[in-house]
Amino acid sequence: QVLLAESGGGLVQPGDSLRLSCAAEAPAFTNFTMGWFRQAPGKKREFVIAITPSGSNTYSSNSVKGRFTASRDNDKATVYLQMNALKPEDTAVYYCAAKLYWTGGRYYTENYNHWGQGTQVTVSS
């Protein structure tokens, strides 16, 4: 039983920042690599960023490198996505996901076993 709940989305202007949170209910949170994915209307769900169980390493898609940062607080079982310099093309539903760290590659949706319901991020002027 792993439950994930995203929060923090909203409507912002280009160049603004948002911080998303993902609160996890998981028996062994430190067994999970956590990922952030996003899906815009008419497009497939895409990888954004992943963070290893200890938080020591992150892996970002090229589209968000230098702008988005993932972090985690294992004491709170919470993962964060700091989004800076937001662009209209960042508009999407953002999903938090979890996979056991020893399972398949971190970049692929099919390897994540647990998903939140998503939070809408809209970047528009």
PDB file of C-alpha atoms in Angstrom:
ATOM      1  CA  GLN A   1       0.000   0.000   0.000  1.00  0.00           C
ATOM      2  CA  VAL A   2       1.613   3.164  -1.285  1.00  0.00           C
ATOM      3  CA  LEU A   3      -0.390   6.363  -1.564  1.00  0.00           C
ATOM      4  CA  LEU A   4       0.869   9.576  -3.130  1.00  0.00           C
ATOM      5  CA  ALA A   5      -0.747  12.998  -3.106  1.00  0.00           C
ATOM      6  CA  GLU A   6       0.526  15.976  -5.071  1.00  0.00           C
ATOM      7  CA  SER A   7      -0.172  19.577  -4.188  1.00  0.00           C
ATOM      8  CA  GLY A   8       1.040  23.049  -5.056  1.00  0.00           C
ATOM      9  CA  GLY A   9      -0.081  23.475  -8.632  1.00  0.00           C
ATOM     10  CA  GLY A  10      -1.726  26.603  -9.911  1.00  0.00           C
ATOM     11  CA  LEU A  11      -1.846  29.346 -12.501  1.00  0.00           C
ATOM     12  CA  VAL A  12       1.316  31.389 -12.925  1.00  0.00           C
ATOM     13  CA  GLN A  13       2.865  33.703 -15.474  1.00  0.00           C
ATOM     14  CA  PRO A  14       5.923  32.901 -17.565  1.00  0.00           C
ATOM     15  CA  GLY A  15       9.075  33.333 -15.509  1.00  0.00           C
ATOM     16  CA  ASP A  16       7.339  32.591 -12.217  1.00  0.00           C
ATOM     17  CA  SER A  17       8.149  29.785  -9.823  1.00  0.00           C
ATOM     18  CA  LEU A  18       6.151  27.058  -8.153  1.00  0.00           C
ATOM     19  CA  ARG A  19       6.983  24.351  -5.687  1.00  0.00           C
ATOM     20  CA  LEU A  20       5.072  21.119  -5.880  1.00  0.00           C
ATOM     21  CA  SER A  21       4.887  18.696  -3.006  1.00  0.00           C
ATOM     22  CA  CYS A  22       4.208  14.995  -2.982  1.00  0.00           C
ATOM     23  CA  ALA A  23       3.201  13.506   0.334  1.00  0.00           C
ATOM     24  CA  ALA A  24       3.758   9.768   0.499  1.00  0.00           C
ATOM     25  CA  GLU A  25       2.223   7.104   2.632  1.00  0.00           C
ATOM     26  CA  ALA A  26       4.631   4.223   2.250  1.00  0.00           C
ATOM     27  CA  PRO A  27       5.862   1.552   4.659  1.00  0.00           C
ATOM     28  CA  ALA A  28       9.450   1.968   3.500  1.00  0.00           C
ATOM     29  CA  PHE A  29       9.805   5.313   1.797  1.00  0.00           C
ATOM     30  CA  THR A  30      13.564   4.953   1.486  1.00  0.00           C
ATOM     31  CA  ASN A  31      13.101   1.913  -0.751  1.00  0.00           C
ATOM     32  CA  PHE A  32      11.677   4.123  -3.463  1.00  0.00           C
ATOM     33  CA  THR A  33      13.074   6.159  -6.241  1.00  0.00           C
ATOM     34  CA  MET A  34      10.655   9.023  -6.709  1.00  0.00           C
ATOM     35  CA  GLY A  35       9.833  10.513 -10.059  1.00  0.00           C
ATOM     36  CA  TRP A  36       7.972  13.477 -11.416  1.00  0.00           C
ATOM     37  CA  PHE A  37       6.175  13.171 -14.728  1.00  0.00           C
ATOM     38  CA  ARG A  38       3.893  15.480 -16.625  1.00  0.00           C
ATOM     39  CA  GLN A  39       1.214  15.169 -19.235  1.00  0.00           C
ATOM     40  CA  ALA A  40      -0.203  17.899 -21.415  1.00  0.00           C
ATOM     41  CA  PRO A  41      -3.465  17.516 -23.352  1.00  0.00           C
ATOM     42  CA  GLY A  42      -2.954  15.452 -26.470  1.00  0.00           C
ATOM     43  CA  LYS A  43       0.530  14.352 -25.466  1.00  0.00           C
ATOM     44  CA  LYS A  44       1.949  11.281 -23.826  1.00  0.00           C
ATOM     45  CA  ARG A  45       3.119  11.349 -20.263  1.00  0.00           C
ATOM     46  CA  GLU A  46       6.755  12.374 -20.109  1.00  0.00           C
ATOM     47  CA  PHE A  47       9.550  12.072 -17.620  1.00  0.00           C
ATOM     48  CA  VAL A  48      10.554  15.255 -15.828  1.00  0.00           C
ATOM     49  CA  ILE A  49      12.914  14.418 -12.995  1.00  0.00           C
ATOM     50  CA  ALA A  50      13.741  11.580 -10.625  1.00  0.00           C
ATOM     51  CA  ILE A  51      15.467  11.465  -7.268  1.00  0.00           C
ATOM     52  CA  THR A  52      17.193   8.518  -5.654  1.00  0.00           C
ATOM     53  CA  PRO A  53      16.104   7.145  -2.259  1.00  0.00           C
ATOM     54  CA  SER A  54      18.643   9.104  -0.232  1.00  0.00           C
ATOM     55  CA  GLY A  55      18.230  12.233  -2.308  1.00  0.00           C
ATOM     56  CA  SER A  56      21.890  12.143  -3.251  1.00  0.00           C
ATOM     57  CA  ASN A  57      21.280  12.116  -6.993  1.00  0.00           C
ATOM     58  CA  THR A  58      18.729  13.554  -9.348  1.00  0.00           C
ATOM     59  CA  TYR A  59      18.118  12.983 -13.035  1.00  0.00           C
ATOM     60  CA  SER A  60      16.406  15.563 -15.185  1.00  0.00           C
ATOM     61  CA  SER A  61      14.985  15.698 -18.648  1.00  0.00           C
ATOM     62  CA  ASN A  62      16.725  18.089 -21.001  1.00  0.00           C
ATOM     63  CA  SER A  63      13.684  20.330 -21.141  1.00  0.00           C
ATOM     64  CA  VAL A  64      13.870  21.207 -17.437  1.00  0.00           C
ATOM     65  CA  LYS A  65      17.584  21.063 -16.668  1.00  0.00           C
ATOM     66  CA  GLY A  66      18.729  24.213 -14.936  1.00  0.00           C
ATOM     67  CA  ARG A  67      15.182  25.213 -14.076  1.00  0.00           C
ATOM     68  CA  PHE A  68      13.643  22.375 -12.048  1.00  0.00           C
ATOM     69  CA  THR A  69      15.074  20.797  -8.929  1.00  0.00           C
ATOM     70  CA  ALA A  70      13.868  17.759  -7.014  1.00  0.00           C
ATOM     71  CA  SER A  71      14.460  17.179  -3.337  1.00  0.00           C
ATOM     72  CA  ARG A  72      13.090  14.920  -0.654  1.00  0.00           C
ATOM     73  CA  ASP A  73      12.626  14.871   3.073  1.00  0.00           C
ATOM     74  CA  ASN A  74      12.585  11.261   4.141  1.00  0.00           C
ATOM     75  CA  ASP A  75      11.617  12.124   7.707  1.00  0.00           C
ATOM     76  CA  LYS A  76       8.427  13.644   6.325  1.00  0.00           C
ATOM     77  CA  ALA A  77       8.091  11.130   3.488  1.00  0.00           C
ATOM     78  CA  THR A  78       7.701  14.047   1.115  1.00  0.00           C
ATOM     79  CA  VAL A  79       9.198  14.860  -2.269  1.00  0.00           C
ATOM     80  CA  TYR A  80       9.378  18.327  -3.747  1.00  0.00           C
ATOM     81  CA  LEU A  81       9.664  19.752  -7.215  1.00  0.00           C
ATOM     82  CA  GLN A  82      10.939  23.301  -7.358  1.00  0.00           C
ATOM     83  CA  MET A  83      10.077  24.825 -10.716  1.00  0.00           C
ATOM     84  CA  ASN A  84      11.718  28.081 -11.709  1.00  0.00           C
ATOM     85  CA  ALA A  85      11.600  30.173 -14.857  1.00  0.00           C
ATOM     86  CA  LEU A  86       8.385  28.519 -15.900  1.00  0.00           C
ATOM     87  CA  LYS A  87       7.431  28.535 -19.548  1.00  0.00           C
ATOM     88  CA  PRO A  88       4.067  28.069 -21.247  1.00  0.00           C
ATOM     89  CA  GLU A  89       5.280  24.716 -22.536  1.00  0.00           C
ATOM     90  CA  ASP A  90       5.575  23.545 -18.931  1.00  0.00           C
ATOM     91  CA  THR A  91       1.792  23.595 -18.698  1.00  0.00           C
ATOM     92  CA  ALA A  92       0.632  20.105 -17.802  1.00  0.00           C
ATOM     93  CA  VAL A  93      -0.726  17.905 -15.093  1.00  0.00           C
ATOM     94  CA  TYR A  94       2.217  16.960 -12.919  1.00  0.00           C
ATOM     95  CA  TYR A  95       2.322  13.523 -11.368  1.00  0.00           C
ATOM     96  CA  CYS A  96       4.356  12.121  -8.545  1.00  0.00           C
ATOM     97  CA  ALA A  97       5.339   8.484  -8.904  1.00  0.00           C
ATOM     98  CA  ALA A  98       7.236   5.862  -6.966  1.00  0.00           C
ATOM     99  CA  LYS A  99       9.148   2.761  -7.879  1.00  0.00           C
ATOM    100  CA  LEU A 100      11.295   0.404  -5.889  1.00  0.00           C
ATOM    101  CA  TYR A 101      14.828   1.505  -6.487  1.00  0.00           C
ATOM    102  CA  TRP A 102      15.995  -1.919  -7.641  1.00  0.00           C
ATOM    103  CA  THR A 103      13.372  -2.232 -10.356  1.00  0.00           C
ATOM    104  CA  GLY A 104      13.573  -0.979 -13.946  1.00  0.00           C
ATOM    105  CA  GLY A 105      14.948   2.255 -15.327  1.00  0.00           C
ATOM    106  CA  ARG A 106      13.932   5.490 -13.698  1.00  0.00           C
ATOM    107  CA  TYR A 107      13.025   7.314 -16.898  1.00  0.00           C
ATOM    108  CA  TYR A 108      10.115   5.167 -17.946  1.00  0.00           C
ATOM    109  CA  THR A 109       6.520   5.428 -16.836  1.00  0.00           C
ATOM    110  CA  GLU A 110       5.960   1.696 -17.057  1.00  0.00           C
ATOM    111  CA  ASN A 111       8.504   1.060 -14.310  1.00  0.00           C
ATOM    112  CA  TYR A 112       6.666   3.091 -11.707  1.00  0.00           C
ATOM    113  CA  ASN A 113       4.141   1.146  -9.698  1.00  0.00           C
ATOM    114  CA  HIS A 114       2.489   3.944  -7.748  1.00  0.00           C
ATOM    115  CA  TRP A 115       1.076   7.240  -8.901  1.00  0.00           C
ATOM    116  CA  GLY A 116      -0.591  10.270  -7.423  1.00  0.00           C
ATOM    117  CA  GLN A 117      -3.667  11.867  -8.939  1.00  0.00           C
ATOM    118  CA  GLY A 118      -1.767  14.827 -10.331  1.00  0.00           C
ATOM    119  CA  THR A 119      -1.809  18.575  -9.871  1.00  0.00           C
ATOM    120  CA  GLN A 120      -2.421  21.089 -12.635  1.00  0.00           C
ATOM    121  CA  VAL A 121       0.264  23.612 -13.507  1.00  0.00           C
ATOM    122  CA  THR A 122      -0.726  26.308 -15.962  1.00  0.00           C
ATOM    123  CA  VAL A 123       1.764  28.862 -17.222  1.00  0.00           C
ATOM    124  CA  SER A 124       0.101  31.630 -19.169  1.00  0.00           C
ATOM    125  CA  SER A 125       0.275  35.362 -19.653  1.00  0.00           C
TER     126      SER A 125
END
